mmCIF file of C-alpha atoms in Angstrom:
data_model
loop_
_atom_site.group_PDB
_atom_site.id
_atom_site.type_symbol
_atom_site.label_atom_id
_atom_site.label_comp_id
_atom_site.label_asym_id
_atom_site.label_seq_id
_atom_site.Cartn_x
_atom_site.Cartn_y
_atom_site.Cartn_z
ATOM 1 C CA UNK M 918 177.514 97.695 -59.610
ATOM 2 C CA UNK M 919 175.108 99.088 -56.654
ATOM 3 C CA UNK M 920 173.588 96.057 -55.102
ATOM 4 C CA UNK M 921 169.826 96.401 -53.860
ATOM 5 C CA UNK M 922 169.426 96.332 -50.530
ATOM 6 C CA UNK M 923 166.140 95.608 -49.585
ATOM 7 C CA UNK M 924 163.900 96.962 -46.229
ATOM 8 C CA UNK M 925 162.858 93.939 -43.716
ATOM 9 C CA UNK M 926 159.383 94.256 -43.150
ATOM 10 C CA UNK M 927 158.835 94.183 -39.226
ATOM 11 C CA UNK M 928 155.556 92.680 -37.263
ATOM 12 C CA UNK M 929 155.348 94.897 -34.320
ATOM 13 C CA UNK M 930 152.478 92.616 -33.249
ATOM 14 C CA UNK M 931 154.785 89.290 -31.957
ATOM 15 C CA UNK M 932 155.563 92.084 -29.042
ATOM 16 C CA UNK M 933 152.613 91.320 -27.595
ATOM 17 C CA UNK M 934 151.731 95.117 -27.252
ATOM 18 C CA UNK M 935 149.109 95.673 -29.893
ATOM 19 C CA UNK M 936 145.411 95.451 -30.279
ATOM 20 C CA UNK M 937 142.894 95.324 -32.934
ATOM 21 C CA UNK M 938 139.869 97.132 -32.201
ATOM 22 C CA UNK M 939 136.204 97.053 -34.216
ATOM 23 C CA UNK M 940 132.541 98.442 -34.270
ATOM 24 C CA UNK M 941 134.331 102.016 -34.357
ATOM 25 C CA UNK M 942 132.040 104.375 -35.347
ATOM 26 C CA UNK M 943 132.793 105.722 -39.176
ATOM 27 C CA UNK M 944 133.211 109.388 -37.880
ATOM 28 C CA UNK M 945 135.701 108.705 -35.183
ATOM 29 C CA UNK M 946 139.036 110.153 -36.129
ATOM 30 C CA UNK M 947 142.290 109.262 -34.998
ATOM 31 C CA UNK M 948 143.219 111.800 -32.466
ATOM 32 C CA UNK M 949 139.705 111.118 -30.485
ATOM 33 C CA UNK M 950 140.192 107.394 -30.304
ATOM 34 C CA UNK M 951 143.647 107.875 -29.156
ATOM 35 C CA UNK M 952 142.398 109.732 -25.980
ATOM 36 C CA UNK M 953 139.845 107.925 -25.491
ATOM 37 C CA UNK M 954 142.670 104.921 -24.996
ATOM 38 C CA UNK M 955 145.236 106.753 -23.427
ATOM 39 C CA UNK M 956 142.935 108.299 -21.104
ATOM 40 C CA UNK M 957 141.514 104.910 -20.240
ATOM 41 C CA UNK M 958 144.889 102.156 -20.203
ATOM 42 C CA UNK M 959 147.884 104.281 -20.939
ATOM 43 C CA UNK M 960 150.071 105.626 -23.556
ATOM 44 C CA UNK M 961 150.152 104.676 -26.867
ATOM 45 C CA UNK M 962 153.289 104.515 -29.589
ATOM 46 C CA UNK M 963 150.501 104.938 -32.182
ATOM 47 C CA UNK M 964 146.841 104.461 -33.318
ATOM 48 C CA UNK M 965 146.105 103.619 -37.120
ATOM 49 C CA UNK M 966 142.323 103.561 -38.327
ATOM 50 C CA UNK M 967 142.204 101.325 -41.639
ATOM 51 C CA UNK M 968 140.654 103.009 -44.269
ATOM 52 C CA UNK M 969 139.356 101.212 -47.267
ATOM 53 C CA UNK M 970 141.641 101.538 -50.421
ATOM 54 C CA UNK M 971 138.920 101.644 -53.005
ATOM 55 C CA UNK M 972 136.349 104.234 -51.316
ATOM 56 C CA UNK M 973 138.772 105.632 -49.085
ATOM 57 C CA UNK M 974 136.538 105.334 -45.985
ATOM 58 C CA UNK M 975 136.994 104.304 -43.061
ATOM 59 C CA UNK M 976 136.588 100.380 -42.299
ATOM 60 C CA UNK M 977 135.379 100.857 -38.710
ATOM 61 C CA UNK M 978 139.157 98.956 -37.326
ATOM 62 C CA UNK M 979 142.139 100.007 -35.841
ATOM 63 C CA UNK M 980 145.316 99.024 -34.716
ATOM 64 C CA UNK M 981 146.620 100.307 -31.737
ATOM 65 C CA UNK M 982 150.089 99.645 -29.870
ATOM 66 C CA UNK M 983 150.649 100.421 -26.134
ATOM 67 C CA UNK M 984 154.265 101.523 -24.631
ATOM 68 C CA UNK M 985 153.481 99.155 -22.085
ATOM 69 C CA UNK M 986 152.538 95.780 -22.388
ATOM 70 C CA UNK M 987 150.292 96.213 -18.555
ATOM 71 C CA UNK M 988 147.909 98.503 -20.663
ATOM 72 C CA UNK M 989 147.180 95.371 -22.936
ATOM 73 C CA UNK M 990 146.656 93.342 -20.198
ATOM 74 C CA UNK M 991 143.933 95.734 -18.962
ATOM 75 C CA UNK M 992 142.155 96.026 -22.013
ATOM 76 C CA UNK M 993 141.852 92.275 -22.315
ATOM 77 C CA UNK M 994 140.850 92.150 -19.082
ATOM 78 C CA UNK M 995 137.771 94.602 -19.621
ATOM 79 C CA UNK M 996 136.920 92.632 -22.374
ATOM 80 C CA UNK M 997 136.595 89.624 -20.297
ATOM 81 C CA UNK M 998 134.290 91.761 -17.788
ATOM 82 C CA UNK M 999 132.045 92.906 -20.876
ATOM 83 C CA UNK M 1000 131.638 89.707 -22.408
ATOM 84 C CA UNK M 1001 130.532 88.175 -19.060
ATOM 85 C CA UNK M 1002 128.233 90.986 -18.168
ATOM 86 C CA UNK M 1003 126.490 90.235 -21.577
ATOM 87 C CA UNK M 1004 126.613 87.168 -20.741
ATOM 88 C CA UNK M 1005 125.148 87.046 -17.605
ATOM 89 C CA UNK M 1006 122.608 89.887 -18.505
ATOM 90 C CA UNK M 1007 121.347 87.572 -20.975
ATOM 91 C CA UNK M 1008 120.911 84.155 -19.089
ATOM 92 C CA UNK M 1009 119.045 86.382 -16.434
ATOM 93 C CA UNK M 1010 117.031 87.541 -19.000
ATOM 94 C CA UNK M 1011 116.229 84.375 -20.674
ATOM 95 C CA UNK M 1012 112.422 83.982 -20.249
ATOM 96 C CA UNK M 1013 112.227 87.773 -20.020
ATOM 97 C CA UNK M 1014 113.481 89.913 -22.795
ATOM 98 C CA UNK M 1015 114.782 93.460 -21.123
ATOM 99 C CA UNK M 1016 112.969 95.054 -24.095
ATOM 100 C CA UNK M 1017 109.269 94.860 -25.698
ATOM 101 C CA UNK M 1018 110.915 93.472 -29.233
ATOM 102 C CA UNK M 1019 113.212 91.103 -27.144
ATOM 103 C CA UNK M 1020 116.043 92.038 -28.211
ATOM 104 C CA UNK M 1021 119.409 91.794 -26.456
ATOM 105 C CA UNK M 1022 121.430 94.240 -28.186
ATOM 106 C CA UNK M 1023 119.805 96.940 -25.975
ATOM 107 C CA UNK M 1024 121.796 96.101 -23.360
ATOM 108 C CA UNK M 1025 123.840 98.629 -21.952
ATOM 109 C CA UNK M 1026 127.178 98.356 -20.597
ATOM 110 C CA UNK M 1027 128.451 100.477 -17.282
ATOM 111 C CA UNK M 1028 130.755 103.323 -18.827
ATOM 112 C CA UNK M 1029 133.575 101.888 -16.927
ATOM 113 C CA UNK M 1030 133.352 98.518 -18.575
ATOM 114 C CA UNK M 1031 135.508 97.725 -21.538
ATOM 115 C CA UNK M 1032 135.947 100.338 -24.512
ATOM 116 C CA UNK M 1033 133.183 102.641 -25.337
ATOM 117 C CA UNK M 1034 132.545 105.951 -27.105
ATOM 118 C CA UNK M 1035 128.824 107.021 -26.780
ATOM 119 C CA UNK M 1036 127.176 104.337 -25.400
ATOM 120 C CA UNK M 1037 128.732 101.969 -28.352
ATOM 121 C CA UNK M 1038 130.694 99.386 -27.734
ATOM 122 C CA UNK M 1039 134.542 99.114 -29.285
ATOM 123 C CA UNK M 1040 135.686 95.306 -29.422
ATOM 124 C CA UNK M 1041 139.100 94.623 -28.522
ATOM 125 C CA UNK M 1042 141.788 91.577 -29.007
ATOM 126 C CA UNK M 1043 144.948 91.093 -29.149
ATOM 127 C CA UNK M 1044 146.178 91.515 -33.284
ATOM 128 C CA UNK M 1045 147.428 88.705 -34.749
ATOM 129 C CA UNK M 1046 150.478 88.456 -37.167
ATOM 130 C CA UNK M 1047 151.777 88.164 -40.315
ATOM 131 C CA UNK M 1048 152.381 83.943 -40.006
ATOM 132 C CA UNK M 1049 148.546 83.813 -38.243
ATOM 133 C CA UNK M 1050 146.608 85.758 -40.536
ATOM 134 C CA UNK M 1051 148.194 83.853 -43.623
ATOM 135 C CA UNK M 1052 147.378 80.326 -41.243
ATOM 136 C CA UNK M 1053 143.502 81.591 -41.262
ATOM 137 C CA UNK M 1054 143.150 82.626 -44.590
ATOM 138 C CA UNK M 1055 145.010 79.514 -46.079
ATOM 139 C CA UNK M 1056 142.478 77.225 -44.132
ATOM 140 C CA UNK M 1057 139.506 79.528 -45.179
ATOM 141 C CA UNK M 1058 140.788 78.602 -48.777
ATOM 142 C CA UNK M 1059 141.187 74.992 -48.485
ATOM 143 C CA UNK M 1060 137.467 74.666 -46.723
ATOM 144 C CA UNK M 1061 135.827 76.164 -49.720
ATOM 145 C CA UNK M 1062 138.284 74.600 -51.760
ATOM 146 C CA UNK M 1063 137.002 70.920 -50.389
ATOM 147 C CA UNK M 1064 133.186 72.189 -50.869
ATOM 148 C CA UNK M 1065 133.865 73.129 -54.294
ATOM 149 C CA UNK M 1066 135.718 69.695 -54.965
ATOM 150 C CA UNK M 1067 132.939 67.907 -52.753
ATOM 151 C CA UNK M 1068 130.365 69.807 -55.073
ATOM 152 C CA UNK M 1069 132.088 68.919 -58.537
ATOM 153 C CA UNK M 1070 131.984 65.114 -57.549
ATOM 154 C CA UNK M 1071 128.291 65.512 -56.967
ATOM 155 C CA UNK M 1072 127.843 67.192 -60.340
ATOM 156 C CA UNK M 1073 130.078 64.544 -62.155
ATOM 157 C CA UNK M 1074 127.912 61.507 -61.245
ATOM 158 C CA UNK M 1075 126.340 60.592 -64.283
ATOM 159 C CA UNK M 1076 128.179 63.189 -66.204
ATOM 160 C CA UNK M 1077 128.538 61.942 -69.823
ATOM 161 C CA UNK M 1078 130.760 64.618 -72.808
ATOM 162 C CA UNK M 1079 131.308 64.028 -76.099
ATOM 163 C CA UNK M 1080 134.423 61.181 -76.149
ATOM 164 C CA UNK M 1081 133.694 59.200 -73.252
ATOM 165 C CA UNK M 1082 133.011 55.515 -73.618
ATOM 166 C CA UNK M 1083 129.299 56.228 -72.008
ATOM 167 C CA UNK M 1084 128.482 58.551 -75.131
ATOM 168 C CA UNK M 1085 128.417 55.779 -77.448
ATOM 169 C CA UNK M 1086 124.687 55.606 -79.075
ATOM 170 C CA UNK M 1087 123.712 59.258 -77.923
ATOM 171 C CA UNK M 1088 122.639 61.612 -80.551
ATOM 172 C CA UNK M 1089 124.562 64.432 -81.354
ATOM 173 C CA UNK M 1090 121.524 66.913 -79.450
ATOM 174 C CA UNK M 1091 122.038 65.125 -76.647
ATOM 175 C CA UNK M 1092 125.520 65.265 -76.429
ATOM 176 C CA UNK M 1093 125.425 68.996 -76.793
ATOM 177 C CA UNK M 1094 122.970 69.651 -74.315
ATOM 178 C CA UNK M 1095 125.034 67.550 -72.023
ATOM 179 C CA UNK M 1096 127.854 69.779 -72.995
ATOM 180 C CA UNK M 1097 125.954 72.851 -72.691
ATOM 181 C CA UNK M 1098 124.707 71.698 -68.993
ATOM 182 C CA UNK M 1099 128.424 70.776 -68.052
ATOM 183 C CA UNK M 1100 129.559 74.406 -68.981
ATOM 184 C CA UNK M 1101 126.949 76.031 -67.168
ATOM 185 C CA UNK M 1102 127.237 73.766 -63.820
ATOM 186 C CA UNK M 1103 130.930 75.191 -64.090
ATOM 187 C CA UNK M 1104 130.016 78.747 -64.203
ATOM 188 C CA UNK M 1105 127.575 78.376 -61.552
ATOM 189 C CA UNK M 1106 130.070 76.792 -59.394
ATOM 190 C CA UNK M 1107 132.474 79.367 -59.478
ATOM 191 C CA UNK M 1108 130.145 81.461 -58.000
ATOM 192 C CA UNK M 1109 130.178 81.227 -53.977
ATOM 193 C CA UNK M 1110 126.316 81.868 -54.049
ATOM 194 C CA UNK M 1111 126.070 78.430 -55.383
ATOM 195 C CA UNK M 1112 125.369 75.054 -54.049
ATOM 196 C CA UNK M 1113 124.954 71.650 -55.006
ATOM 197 C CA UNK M 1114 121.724 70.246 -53.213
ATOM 198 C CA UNK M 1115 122.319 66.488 -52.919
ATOM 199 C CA UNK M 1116 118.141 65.963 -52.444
ATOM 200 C CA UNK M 1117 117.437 67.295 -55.267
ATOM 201 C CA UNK M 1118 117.474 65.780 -58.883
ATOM 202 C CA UNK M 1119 117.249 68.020 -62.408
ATOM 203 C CA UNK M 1120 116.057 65.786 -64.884
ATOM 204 C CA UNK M 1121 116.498 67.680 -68.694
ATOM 205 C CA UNK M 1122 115.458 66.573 -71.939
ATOM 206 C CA UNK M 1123 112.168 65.259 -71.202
ATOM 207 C CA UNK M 1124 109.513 65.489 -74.210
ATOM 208 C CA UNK M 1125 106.851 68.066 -73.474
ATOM 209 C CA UNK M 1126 103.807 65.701 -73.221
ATOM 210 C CA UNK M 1127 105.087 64.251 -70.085
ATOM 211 C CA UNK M 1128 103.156 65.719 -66.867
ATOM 212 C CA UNK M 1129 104.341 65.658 -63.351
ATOM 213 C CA UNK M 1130 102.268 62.644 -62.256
ATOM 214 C CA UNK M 1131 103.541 60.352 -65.226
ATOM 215 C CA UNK M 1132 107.357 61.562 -64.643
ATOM 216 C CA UNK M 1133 106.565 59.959 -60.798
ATOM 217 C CA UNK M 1134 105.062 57.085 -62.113
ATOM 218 C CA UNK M 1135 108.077 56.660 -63.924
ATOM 219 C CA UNK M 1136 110.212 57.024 -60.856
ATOM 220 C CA UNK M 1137 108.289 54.342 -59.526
ATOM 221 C CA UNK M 1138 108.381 51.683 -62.346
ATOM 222 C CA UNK M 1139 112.419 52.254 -62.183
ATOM 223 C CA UNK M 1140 112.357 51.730 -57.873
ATOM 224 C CA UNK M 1141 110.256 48.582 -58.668
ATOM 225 C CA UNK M 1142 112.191 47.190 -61.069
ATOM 226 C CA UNK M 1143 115.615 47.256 -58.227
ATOM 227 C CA UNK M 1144 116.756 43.584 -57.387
ATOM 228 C CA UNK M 1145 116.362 42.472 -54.172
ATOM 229 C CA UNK M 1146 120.462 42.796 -53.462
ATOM 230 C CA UNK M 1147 119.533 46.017 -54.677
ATOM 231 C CA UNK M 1148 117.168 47.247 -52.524
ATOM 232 C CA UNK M 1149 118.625 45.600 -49.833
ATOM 233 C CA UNK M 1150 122.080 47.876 -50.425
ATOM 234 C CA UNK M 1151 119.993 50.641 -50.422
ATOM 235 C CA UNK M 1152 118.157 50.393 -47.797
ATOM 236 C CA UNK M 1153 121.103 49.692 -44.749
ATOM 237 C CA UNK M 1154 122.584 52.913 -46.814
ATOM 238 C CA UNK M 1155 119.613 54.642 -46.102
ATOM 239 C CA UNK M 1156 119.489 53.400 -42.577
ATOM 240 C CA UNK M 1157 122.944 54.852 -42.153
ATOM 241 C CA UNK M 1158 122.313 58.206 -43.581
ATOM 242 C CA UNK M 1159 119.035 58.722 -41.406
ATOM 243 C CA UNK M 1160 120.992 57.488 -38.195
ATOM 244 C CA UNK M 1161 123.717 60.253 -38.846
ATOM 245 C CA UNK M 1162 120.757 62.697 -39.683
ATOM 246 C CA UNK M 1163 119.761 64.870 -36.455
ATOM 247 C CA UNK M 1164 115.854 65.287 -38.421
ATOM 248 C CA UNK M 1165 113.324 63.689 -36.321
ATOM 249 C CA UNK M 1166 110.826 63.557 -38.892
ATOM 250 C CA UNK M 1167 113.192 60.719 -40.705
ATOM 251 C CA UNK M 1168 112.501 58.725 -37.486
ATOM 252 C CA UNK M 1169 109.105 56.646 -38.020
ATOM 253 C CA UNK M 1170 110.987 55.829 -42.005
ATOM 254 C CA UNK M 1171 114.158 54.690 -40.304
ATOM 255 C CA UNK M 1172 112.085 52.669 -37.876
ATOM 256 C CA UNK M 1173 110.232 51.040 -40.657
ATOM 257 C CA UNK M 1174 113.031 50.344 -43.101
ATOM 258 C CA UNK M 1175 114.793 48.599 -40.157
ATOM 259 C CA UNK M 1176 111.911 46.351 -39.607
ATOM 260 C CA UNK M 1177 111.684 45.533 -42.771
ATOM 261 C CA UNK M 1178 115.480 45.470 -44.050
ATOM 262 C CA UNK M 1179 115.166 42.042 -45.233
ATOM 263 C CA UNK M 1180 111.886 42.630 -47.308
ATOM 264 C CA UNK M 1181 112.469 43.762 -50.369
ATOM 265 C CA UNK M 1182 108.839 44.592 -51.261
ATOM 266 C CA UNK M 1183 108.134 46.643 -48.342
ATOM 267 C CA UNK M 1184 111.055 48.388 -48.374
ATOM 268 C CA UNK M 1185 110.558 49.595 -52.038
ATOM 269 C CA UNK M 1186 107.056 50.905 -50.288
ATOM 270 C CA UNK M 1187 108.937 53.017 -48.218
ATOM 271 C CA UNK M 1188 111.449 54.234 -50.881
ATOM 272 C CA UNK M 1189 108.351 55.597 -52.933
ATOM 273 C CA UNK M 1190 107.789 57.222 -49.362
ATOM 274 C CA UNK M 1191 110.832 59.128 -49.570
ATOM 275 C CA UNK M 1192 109.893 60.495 -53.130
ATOM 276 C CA UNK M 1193 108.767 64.322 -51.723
ATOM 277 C CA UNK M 1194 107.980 66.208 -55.340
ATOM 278 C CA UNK M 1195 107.836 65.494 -58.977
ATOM 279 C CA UNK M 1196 107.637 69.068 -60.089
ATOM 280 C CA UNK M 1197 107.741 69.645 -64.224
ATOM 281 C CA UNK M 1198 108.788 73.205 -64.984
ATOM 282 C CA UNK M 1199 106.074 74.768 -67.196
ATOM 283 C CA UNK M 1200 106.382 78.506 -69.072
ATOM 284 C CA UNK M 1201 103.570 79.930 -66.869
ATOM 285 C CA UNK M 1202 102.433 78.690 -63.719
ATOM 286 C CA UNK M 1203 99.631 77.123 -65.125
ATOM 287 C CA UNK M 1204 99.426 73.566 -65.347
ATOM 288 C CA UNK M 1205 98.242 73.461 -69.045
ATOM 289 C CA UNK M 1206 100.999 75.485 -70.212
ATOM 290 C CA UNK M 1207 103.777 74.117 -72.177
ATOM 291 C CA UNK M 1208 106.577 72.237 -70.453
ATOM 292 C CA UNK M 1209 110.034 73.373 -70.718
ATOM 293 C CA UNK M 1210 111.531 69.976 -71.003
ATOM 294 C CA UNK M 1211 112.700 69.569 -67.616
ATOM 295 C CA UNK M 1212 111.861 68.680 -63.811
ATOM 296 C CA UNK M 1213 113.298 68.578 -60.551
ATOM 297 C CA UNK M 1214 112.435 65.700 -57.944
ATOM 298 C CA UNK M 1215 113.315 66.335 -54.267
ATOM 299 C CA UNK M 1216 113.646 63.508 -52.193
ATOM 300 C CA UNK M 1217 114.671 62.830 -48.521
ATOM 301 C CA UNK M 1218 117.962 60.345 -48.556
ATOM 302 C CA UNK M 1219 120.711 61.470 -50.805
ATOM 303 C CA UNK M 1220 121.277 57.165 -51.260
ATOM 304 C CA UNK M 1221 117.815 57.342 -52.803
ATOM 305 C CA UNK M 1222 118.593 60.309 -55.323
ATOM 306 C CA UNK M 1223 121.815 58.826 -56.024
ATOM 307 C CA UNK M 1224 120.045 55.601 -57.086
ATOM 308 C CA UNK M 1225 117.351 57.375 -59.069
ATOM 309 C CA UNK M 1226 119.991 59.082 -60.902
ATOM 310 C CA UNK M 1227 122.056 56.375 -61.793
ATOM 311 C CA UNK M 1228 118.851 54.479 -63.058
ATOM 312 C CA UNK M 1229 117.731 57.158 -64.966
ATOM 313 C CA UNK M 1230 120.634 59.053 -66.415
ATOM 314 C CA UNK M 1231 121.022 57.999 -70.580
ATOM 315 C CA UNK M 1232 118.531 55.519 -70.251
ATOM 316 C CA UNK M 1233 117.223 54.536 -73.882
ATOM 317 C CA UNK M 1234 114.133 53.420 -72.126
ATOM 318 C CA UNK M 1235 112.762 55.409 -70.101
ATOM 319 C CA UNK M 1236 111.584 57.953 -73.399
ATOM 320 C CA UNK M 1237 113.238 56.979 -76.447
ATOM 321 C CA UNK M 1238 116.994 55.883 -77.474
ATOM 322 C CA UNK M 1239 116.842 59.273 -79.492
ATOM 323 C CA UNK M 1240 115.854 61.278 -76.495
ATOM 324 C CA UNK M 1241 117.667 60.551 -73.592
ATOM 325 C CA UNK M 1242 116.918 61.650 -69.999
ATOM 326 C CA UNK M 1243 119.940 64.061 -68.895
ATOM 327 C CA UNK M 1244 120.124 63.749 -64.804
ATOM 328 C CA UNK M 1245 121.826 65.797 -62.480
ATOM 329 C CA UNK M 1246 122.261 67.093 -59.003
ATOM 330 C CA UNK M 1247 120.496 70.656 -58.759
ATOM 331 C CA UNK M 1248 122.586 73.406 -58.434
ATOM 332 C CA UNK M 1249 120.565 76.178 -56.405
ATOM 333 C CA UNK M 1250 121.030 79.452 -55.645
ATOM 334 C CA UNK M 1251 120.980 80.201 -52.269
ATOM 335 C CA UNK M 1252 120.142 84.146 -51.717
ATOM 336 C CA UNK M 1253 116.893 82.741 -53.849
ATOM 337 C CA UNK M 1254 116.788 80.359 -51.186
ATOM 338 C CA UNK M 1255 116.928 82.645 -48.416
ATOM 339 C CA UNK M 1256 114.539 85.056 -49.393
ATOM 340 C CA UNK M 1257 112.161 81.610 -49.716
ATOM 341 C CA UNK M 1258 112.987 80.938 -46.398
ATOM 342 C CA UNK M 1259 112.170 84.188 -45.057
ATOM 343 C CA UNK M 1260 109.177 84.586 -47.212
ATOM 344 C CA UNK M 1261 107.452 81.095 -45.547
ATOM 345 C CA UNK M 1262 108.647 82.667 -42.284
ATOM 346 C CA UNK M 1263 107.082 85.694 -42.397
ATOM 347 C CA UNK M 1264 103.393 84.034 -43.908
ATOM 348 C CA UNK M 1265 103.175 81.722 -40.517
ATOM 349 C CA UNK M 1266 103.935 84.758 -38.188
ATOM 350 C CA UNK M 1267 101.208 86.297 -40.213
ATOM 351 C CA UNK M 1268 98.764 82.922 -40.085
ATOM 352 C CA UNK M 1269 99.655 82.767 -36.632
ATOM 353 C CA UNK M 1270 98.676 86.550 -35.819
ATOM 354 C CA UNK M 1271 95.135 86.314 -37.576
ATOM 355 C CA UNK M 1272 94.350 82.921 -36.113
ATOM 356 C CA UNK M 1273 95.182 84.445 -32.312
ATOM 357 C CA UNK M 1274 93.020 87.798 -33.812
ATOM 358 C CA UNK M 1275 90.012 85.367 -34.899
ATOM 359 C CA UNK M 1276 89.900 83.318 -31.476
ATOM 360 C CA UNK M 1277 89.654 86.895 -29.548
ATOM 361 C CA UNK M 1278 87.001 87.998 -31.246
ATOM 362 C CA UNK M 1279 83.588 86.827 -29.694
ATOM 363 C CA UNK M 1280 81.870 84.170 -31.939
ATOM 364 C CA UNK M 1281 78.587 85.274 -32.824
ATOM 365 C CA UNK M 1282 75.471 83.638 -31.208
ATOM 366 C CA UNK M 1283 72.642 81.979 -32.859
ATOM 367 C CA UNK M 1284 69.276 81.045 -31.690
ATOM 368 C CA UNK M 1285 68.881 77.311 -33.068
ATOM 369 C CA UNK M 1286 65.013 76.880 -33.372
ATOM 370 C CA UNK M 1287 65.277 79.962 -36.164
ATOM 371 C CA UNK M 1288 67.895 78.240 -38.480
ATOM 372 C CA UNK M 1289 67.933 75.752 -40.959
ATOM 373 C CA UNK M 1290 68.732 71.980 -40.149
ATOM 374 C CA UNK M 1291 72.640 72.480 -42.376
ATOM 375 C CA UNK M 1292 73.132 76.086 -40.492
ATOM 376 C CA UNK M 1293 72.844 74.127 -37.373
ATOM 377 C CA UNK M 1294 75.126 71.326 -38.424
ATOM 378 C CA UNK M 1295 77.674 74.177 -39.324
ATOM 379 C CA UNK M 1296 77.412 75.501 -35.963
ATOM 380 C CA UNK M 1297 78.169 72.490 -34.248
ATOM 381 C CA UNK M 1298 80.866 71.177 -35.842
ATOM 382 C CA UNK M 1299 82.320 74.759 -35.653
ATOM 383 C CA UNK M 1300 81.517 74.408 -31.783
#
């Protein structure tokens, strides 16, 4: 019997003599970015561009390996000298961009700094191995790994399926839409474009007569009705969460709740405070259309949503024992939330370009005596 013998796979790379190089332009071939190298640091044992295996195109990396490990050295080294001469181009340039559009990426290296191939610049570092590359992709795994775990304990507060001790008294409708919403959450969270947003509260199964302002009067019946240990246990949680919280805006609130930690009355004042947005999701964006039977409430403190949640969720009284308010944690999407971003971006540059238009234009004069006694009230409070 022939016994397999197997090949050792070898990692040239704990040498010490080859680099990994990116930005290279897509129509660079081999032979030209070898010369360019050799003619620059030295001789080469060999220079691989990685080329994608489903388009078969090139990736815009390379691996290259030096004879010597001095040529290394020197391309490290003119990395060093470009990153500080960006560096230093920039700081110099802090309070004046070098272009109109200020930006920095128009800065031009000398030819004799670093790697370069028509005024671009090739990025160089030493290539990592086998062990390393499986170190940095194992603890890229295990980070999303703990956000999707931190992200399924959000979505499992107040989570109630058919066969838990909780679902006892629930109607069968309300079981399945709690099954339904558990399945979808799931989905959702297998997708990397998803997040759980801790502020934010999705409150199903509410009965379509309900408007917006009654849903937040409703909050605030169930924030009244908190004991005073209550409130008190929520407010030094609150006080916690703001003091870890770099937003300044949260700083007049914290100021206030800490004044008035032992109050319980005020301190349900400034609770309702933290209550940002009752909205009720409607088929059209009118206000008179139907409701869809659900809302979202943002708030500012995680504690607080947490609370609200826990006081709402399956409560037999808020609606009726047959209809049952389902609460959860909002899962959001956040390319939607990006483009939202940049959308609100975009409309103050624009505000902020016609209000510096209006104040150049020349305000139009009036000659009092000839207007009316309102005209002339118009005029000076526009004055």
């Amino acid at each position: 019997m022939v016994e397999k013998t197997f090949r050792k796979i070898t990692d040239d790379t704990d040498e010490g003599k080859t680099i990994f190089l990116r930005n290279i332009p897509f129509e660079m071939s081999e032979f030209s970015l070898k010369e360019l190298i050799e003619g620059k640091f030295g001789e080469t044992l060999y220079v691989k561009i990685v080329f994608s295996k489903l388009t078969q195109l090139p990736k815009g990396v390379a691996f290259v390996k030096f004879k010597n490990i001095e040529s290394v050295e020197k391309v490290l080294e003119g990395e060093k000298v470009a990153d500080r001469f960006y560096n230093d181009h920039i700081f110099r340039h802090k309070r004046k961009p070098i272009s109109d559009s200020g930006n920095f990426s128009a800065i031009i290296l000398p030819p004799e700094i670093g790697i370069q191939f028509n005024g671009r610049r090739i990025f160089a570092r030493l290539a990592l191995n086998r062990t390393e590359i499986a170190n940095i992709e194992s603890s890229k795994l295990s980070e999303s790994s703990d956000k999707l775990s931190k992200n399924l304990d959000l979505l499992k507060k107040g989570l109630i399926l058919p066969g838990m001790k909780e679902a006892e008294g629930i109607s069968s409708h309300d079981l399945r839409l709690r099954e339904n919403s558990w399945k979808e959450m799931k989905i959702k969270m297998s997708n990397p474009n998803y997040e759980v947003n801790k502020y934010r509260l999705c409150i199903r199964n509410i009965p379509t007569k309900i408007k917006s302002s009654e849903l937040n009067d409703i909050l605030i019946r169930e924030i009244s009705k908190m004991r005073d240990i209550e409130v008190q246990n929520l407010g030094h949680e609150i006080v916690s969460e703001f003091e870890k919280s770099e937003n300044s805006n949260f700083k007049k609130i914290l100021m206030s709740l800490r004044r008035n930690i032992n109050s319980p009355k005020k301190c349900k004042l400034v609770f309702k405070r933290l209550i940002n947005k009752v909205n009720i999701v409607r088929e059209t964006s009118s206000k008179s259309s139907k409701s869809r039977g659900f809302a979202f409430v943002n708030t500012s403190s995680f504690s607080l949503s947490k609370s609200l949640l826990e006081a709402l969720n399956n409560n037999p009284k808020i609606f009726t024992s047959e209809k049952r308010p389902i609460v959860e944690f909002a899962i959001e999407d956040k390319r939607a939330l990006f483009i939202q971003k940049k959308r609100i971006e975009n409309l103050k540059r624009r505000e902020k370009k016609s209000s510096e238009i209006c104040d150049k234009k020349p305000r139009k004069s009036y000659n009092i005596s000839k207007v009316g006694r309102g005209r002339r009230q118009r005029i000076k409070n526009a004055a």
